[in-house]
Structure formats: C-alpha cells, structure tokens
Short mmCIF file of C-alpha atoms in Angstrom, two decimals:
data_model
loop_
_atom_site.label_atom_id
_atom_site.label_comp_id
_atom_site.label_asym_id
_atom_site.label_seq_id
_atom_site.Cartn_x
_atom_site.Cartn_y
_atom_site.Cartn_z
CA UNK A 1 99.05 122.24 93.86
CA UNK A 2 101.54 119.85 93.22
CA UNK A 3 101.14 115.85 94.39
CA UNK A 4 102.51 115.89 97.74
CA UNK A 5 105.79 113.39 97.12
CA UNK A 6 105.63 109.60 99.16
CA UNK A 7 107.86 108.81 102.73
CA UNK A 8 111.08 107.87 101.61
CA UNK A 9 113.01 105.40 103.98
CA UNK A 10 116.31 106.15 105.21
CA UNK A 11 118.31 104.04 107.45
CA UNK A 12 120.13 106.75 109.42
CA UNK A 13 120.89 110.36 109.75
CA UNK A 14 124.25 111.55 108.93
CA UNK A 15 127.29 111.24 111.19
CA UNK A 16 127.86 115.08 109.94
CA UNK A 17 125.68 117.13 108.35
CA UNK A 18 128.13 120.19 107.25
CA UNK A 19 131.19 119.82 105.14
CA UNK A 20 133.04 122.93 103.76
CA UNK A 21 136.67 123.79 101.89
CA UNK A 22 139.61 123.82 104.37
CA UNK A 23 140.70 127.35 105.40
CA UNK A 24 137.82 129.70 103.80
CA UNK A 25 135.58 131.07 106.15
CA UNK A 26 131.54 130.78 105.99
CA UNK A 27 130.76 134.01 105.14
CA UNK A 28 132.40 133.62 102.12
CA UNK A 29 130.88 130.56 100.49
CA UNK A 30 127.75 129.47 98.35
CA UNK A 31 126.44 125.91 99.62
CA UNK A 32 124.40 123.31 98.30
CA UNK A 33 121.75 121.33 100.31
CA UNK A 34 121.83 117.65 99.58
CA UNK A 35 118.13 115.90 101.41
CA UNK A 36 118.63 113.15 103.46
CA UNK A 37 116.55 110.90 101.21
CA UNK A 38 119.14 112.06 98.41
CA UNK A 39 122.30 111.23 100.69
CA UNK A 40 120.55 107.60 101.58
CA UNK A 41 120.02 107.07 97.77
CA UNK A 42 123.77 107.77 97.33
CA UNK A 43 124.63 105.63 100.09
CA UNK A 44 122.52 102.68 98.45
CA UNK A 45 124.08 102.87 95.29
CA UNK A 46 127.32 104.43 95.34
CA UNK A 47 128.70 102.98 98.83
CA UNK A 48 127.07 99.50 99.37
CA UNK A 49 126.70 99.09 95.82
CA UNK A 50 123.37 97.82 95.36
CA UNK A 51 121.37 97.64 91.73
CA UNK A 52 118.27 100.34 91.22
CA UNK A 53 115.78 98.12 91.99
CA UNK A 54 116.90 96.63 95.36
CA UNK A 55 118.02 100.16 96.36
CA UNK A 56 114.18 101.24 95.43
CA UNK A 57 112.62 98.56 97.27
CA UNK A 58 114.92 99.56 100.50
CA UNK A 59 113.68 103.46 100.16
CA UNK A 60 110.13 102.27 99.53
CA UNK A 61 109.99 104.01 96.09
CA UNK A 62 109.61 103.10 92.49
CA UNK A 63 112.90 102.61 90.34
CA UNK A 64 112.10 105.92 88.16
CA UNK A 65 112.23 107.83 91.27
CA UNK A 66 114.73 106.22 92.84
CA UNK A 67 116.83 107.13 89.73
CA UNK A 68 115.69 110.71 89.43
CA UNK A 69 116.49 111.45 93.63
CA UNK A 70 119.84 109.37 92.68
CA UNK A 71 120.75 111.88 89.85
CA UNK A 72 120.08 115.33 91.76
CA UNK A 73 122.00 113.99 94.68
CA UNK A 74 125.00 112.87 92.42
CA UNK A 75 124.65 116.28 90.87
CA UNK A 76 124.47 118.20 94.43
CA UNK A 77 127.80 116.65 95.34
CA UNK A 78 129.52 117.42 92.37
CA UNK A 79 128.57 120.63 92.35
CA UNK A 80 130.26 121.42 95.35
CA UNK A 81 133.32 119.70 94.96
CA UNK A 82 133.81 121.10 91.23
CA UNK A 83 132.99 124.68 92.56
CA UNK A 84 134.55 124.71 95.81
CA UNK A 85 131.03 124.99 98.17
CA UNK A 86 129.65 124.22 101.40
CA UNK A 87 127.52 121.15 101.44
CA UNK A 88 124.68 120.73 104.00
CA UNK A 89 122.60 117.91 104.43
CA UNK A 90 119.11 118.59 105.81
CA UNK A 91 115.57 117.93 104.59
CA UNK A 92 113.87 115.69 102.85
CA UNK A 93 110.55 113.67 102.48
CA UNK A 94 111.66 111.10 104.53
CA UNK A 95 111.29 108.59 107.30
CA UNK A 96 113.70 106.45 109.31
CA UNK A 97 112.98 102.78 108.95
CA UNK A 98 113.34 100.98 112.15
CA UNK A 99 115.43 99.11 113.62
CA UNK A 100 116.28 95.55 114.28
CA UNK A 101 115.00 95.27 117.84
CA UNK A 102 113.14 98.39 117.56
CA UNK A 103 109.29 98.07 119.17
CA UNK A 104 107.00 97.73 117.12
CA UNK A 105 103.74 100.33 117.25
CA UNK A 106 101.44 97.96 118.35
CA UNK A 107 100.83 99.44 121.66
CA UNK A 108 102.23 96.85 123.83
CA UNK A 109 105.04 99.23 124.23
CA UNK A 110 102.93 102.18 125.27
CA UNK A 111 102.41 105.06 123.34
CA UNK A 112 105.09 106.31 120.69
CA UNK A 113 105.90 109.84 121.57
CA UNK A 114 107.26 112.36 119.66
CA UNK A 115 109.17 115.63 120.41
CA UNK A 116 110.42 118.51 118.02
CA UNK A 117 114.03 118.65 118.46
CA UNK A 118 117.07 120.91 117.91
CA UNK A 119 119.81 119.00 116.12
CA UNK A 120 121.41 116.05 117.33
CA UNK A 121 118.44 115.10 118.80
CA UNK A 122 117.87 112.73 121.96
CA UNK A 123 117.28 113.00 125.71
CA UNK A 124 119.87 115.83 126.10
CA UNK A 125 118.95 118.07 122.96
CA UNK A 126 117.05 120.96 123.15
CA UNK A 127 113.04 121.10 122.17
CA UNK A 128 112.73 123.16 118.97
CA UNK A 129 110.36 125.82 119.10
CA UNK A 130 107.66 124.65 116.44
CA UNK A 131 106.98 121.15 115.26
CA UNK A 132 107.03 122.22 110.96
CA UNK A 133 110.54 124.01 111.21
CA UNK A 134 112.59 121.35 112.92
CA UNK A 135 114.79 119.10 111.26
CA UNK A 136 114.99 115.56 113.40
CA UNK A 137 112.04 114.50 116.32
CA UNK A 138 113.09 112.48 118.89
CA UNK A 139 110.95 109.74 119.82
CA UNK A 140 110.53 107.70 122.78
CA UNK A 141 107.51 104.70 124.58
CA UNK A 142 106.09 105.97 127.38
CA UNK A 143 104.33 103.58 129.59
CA UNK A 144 103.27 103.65 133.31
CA UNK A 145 105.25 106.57 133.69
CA UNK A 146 108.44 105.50 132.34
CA UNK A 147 110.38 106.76 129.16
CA UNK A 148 112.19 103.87 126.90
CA UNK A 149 113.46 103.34 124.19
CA UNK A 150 114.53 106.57 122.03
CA UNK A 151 115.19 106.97 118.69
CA UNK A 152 115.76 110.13 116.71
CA UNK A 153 113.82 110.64 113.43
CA UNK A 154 113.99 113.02 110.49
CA UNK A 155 111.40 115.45 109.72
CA UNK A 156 110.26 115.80 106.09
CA UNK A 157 110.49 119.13 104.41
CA UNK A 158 108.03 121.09 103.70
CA UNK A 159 106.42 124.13 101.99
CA UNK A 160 105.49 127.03 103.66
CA UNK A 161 102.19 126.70 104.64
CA UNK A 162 101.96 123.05 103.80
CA UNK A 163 102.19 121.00 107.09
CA UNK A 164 100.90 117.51 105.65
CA UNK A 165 104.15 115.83 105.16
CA UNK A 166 105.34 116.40 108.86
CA UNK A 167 101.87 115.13 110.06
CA UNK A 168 102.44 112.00 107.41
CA UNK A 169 105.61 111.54 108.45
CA UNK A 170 104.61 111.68 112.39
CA UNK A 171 101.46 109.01 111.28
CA UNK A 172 103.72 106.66 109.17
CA UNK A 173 106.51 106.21 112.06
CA UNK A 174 103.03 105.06 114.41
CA UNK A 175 103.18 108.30 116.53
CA UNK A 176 100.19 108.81 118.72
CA UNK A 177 101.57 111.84 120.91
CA UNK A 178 103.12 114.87 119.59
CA UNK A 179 104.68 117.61 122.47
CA UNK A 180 105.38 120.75 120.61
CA UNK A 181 106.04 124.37 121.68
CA UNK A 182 104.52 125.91 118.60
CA UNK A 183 101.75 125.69 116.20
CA UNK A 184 99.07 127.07 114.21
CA UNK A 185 95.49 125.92 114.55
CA UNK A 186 95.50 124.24 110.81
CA UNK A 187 98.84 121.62 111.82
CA UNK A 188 96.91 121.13 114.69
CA UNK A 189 93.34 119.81 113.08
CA UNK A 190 95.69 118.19 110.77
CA UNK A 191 97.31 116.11 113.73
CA UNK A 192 93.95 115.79 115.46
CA UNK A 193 92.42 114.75 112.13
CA UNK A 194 95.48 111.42 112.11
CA UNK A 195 94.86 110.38 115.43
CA UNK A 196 97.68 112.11 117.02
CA UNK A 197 97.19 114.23 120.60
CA UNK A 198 99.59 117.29 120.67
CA UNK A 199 100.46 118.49 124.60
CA UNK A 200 102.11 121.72 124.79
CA UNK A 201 105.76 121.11 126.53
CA UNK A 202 105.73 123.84 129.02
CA UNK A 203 108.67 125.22 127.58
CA UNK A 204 110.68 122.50 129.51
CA UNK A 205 114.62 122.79 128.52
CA UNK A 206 115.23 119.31 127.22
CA UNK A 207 113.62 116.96 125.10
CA UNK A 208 114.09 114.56 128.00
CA UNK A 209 112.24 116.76 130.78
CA UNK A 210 109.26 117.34 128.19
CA UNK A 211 108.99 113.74 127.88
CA UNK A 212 109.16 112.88 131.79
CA UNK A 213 106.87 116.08 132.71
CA UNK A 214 104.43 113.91 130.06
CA UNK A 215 104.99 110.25 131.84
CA UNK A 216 104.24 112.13 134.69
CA UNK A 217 100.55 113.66 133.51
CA UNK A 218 102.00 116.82 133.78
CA UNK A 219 101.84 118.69 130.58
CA UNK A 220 98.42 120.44 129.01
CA UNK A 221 96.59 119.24 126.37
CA UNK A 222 97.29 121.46 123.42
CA UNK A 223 94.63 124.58 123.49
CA UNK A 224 94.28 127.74 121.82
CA UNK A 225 96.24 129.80 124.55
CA UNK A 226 99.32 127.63 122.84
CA UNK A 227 98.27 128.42 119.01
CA UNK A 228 100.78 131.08 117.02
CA UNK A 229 99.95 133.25 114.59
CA UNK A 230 102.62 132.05 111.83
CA UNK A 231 101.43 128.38 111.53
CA UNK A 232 104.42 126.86 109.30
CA UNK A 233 105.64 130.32 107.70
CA UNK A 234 109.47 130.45 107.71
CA UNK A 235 111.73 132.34 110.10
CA UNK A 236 112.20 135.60 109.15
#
C-alpha cells in the first residue's frame, strides 16, 4: 500500500469551487479537479509571490513536495484553460490552519466538535450523510451547553476503503467529538482508536441543530444500530 501522504495546511477554502466556459452547458464538458492543497500551493506562489521554501514551511511540507503539488496544480489549470474544461476544486490531503484569534485545543474552550457537512458548510448547511464522503466539516466549542466559535474545515481525500486520512485530519485539527450520520464499524475503531467519541446526529436537518441537540446531552453515543454496511465505498 502506498505511504499515506502528510496534512497539508491551507489557509482557506475557496470563495468558488466551480468555474466553467461561458455559454456551454455541463453536460457537454470534460473537467479537471484541482485539490485544495494544490489551489493553496498556487495561491502561495503564484498570487502572494512567495519563494519555495517559505511557501513549504506555510503548507507544512518539504520543498520537493511543495514543488511537485505546485507543478500538477499549474498543470490542472492549464489544462482547462488550453482545452476549454470545467475546473472543480475539491479534495485534498489537507487541513485548515487556524486562525489568528482562533481557540486553541487546549480544552479551556470545551470540547472541539466536529460535524460532516454538505458544502458551504456552517450553522445553516446541511449534515452530510457519512463522515469519509464529505468534502468540508464544520467545527464548533461546545461548553456548558453552549455552541461557539465555528469554523469550517476541509476534509482530506481519500481512497475507497481507506478512512485514515479523515480520522488524521479530524486528530490533527484537536477534534475530540465527531457527530456523523454514517459509518462503518472499521472508521469507527479508527476514531475510537485517536481519542475521538462519534454520537450519531439523529438525522437532525442542520449542522447547527446536531450541534445544539449535542450541548444539550441529547444525541446517542455511536452504536452498532448506527453502523452501514458500505464503510467508505463510493456512491454508486
């Protein structure tokens, strides 16, 4: 199997995530998927301008890979505006890096909670149905019953099958509560195995009910009445 590849640090996700020729409908185009760690290395080095090493250092990766995720991206984008295709930006092993102000994950802040979310993400956005197939979590403290400070976070991608990176990914942002909607029993001993409780989320509508109905000592610890059958297969 291969090495599974380090976290890369990203600043932000993307204020759009689709772009596409003017006037030619969907149906009718090839696209290219550029990873959000690619579209941060781009940013680094093609829009702020900074040298290969300091770029590296800001992604948390050596210089040689920094360079090689830096060439595929470059390549990505030209691809689709020499040929005319849809670009979408998704995926990635990647985390977001916080913030200045952001808490830290101490646990003076309560505990860092996590919730698989449909794109955009954030109090409002919808949960996503299982944990490995979403593309951003939104994250939030909860402490004596009160829900603060959210964030939204990329997901890594993953293999099918392969549910470490979303676990590491969940573990390197300090996450100690995961409520998810879907999973299969091996994501689950792998989150057990990093310290991080999974509640099922009721099938609440919104990311921001799941995380009250949790403040609130509401939601079930995850059991095997929640477990699916696909663990992280993809959608058919």
């Amino acid at each position: 199997m291969p090495r599974p590849s380090h976290c890369r640090r990203v600043s932000a996700l993307p204020k759009a995530s689709y772009f596409k020729p003017k006037g030619i409908p969907l149906s009718d185009l090839d696209e290219r998927v550029l990873t959000l760690d690619g579209l941060e290395a781009l940013r680094l080095a093609d829009y702020e301008g900074r040298n290969m090493d300091e770029a590296a250092a800001r992604m948390g990766v050596s210089r040689h890979t920094f360079g090689r995720m830096l060439r595929r991206a470059r390549h990505c984008v030209a691809e689709a505006l020499v040929d005319g295709l849809a670009l979408r930006i998704e995926g990635g092993v990647c985390a977001m890096e916080a913030q200045d102000g952001e808490a830290s994950s101490s646990g003076s802040e309560g505990l860092l909670v996590a919730v698989p979310s449909q794109e955009p993400g954030g109090l409002e956005a919808a949960p996503h149905a299982h944990f490995g197939r979403c593309t951003v979590y939104t994250l939030a403290w909860v402490k004596e019953g009160k829900v603060k400070n959210v964030t939204v976070r990329a997901n890594a991608a993953h293999l099918p099958g392969d549910c470490g990176s979303p676990v590491q990914t969940l573990a390197s942002m300090g996450v100690k509560v995961l409520l998810a909607g879907g999973m299969g029993v091996r994501p689950l001993q792998a989150m057990q195995a990093a310290g991080i409780a999974v509640y099922h989320n009721a099938g609440l509508p919104s990311v921001g009910a799941c995380l009250e109905a949790f403040a609130q000592n509401m939601l079930a610890a995850f059991g095997t009445e929640h477990l699916c059958r696909g663990g992280c297969a993809p959608e058919k």
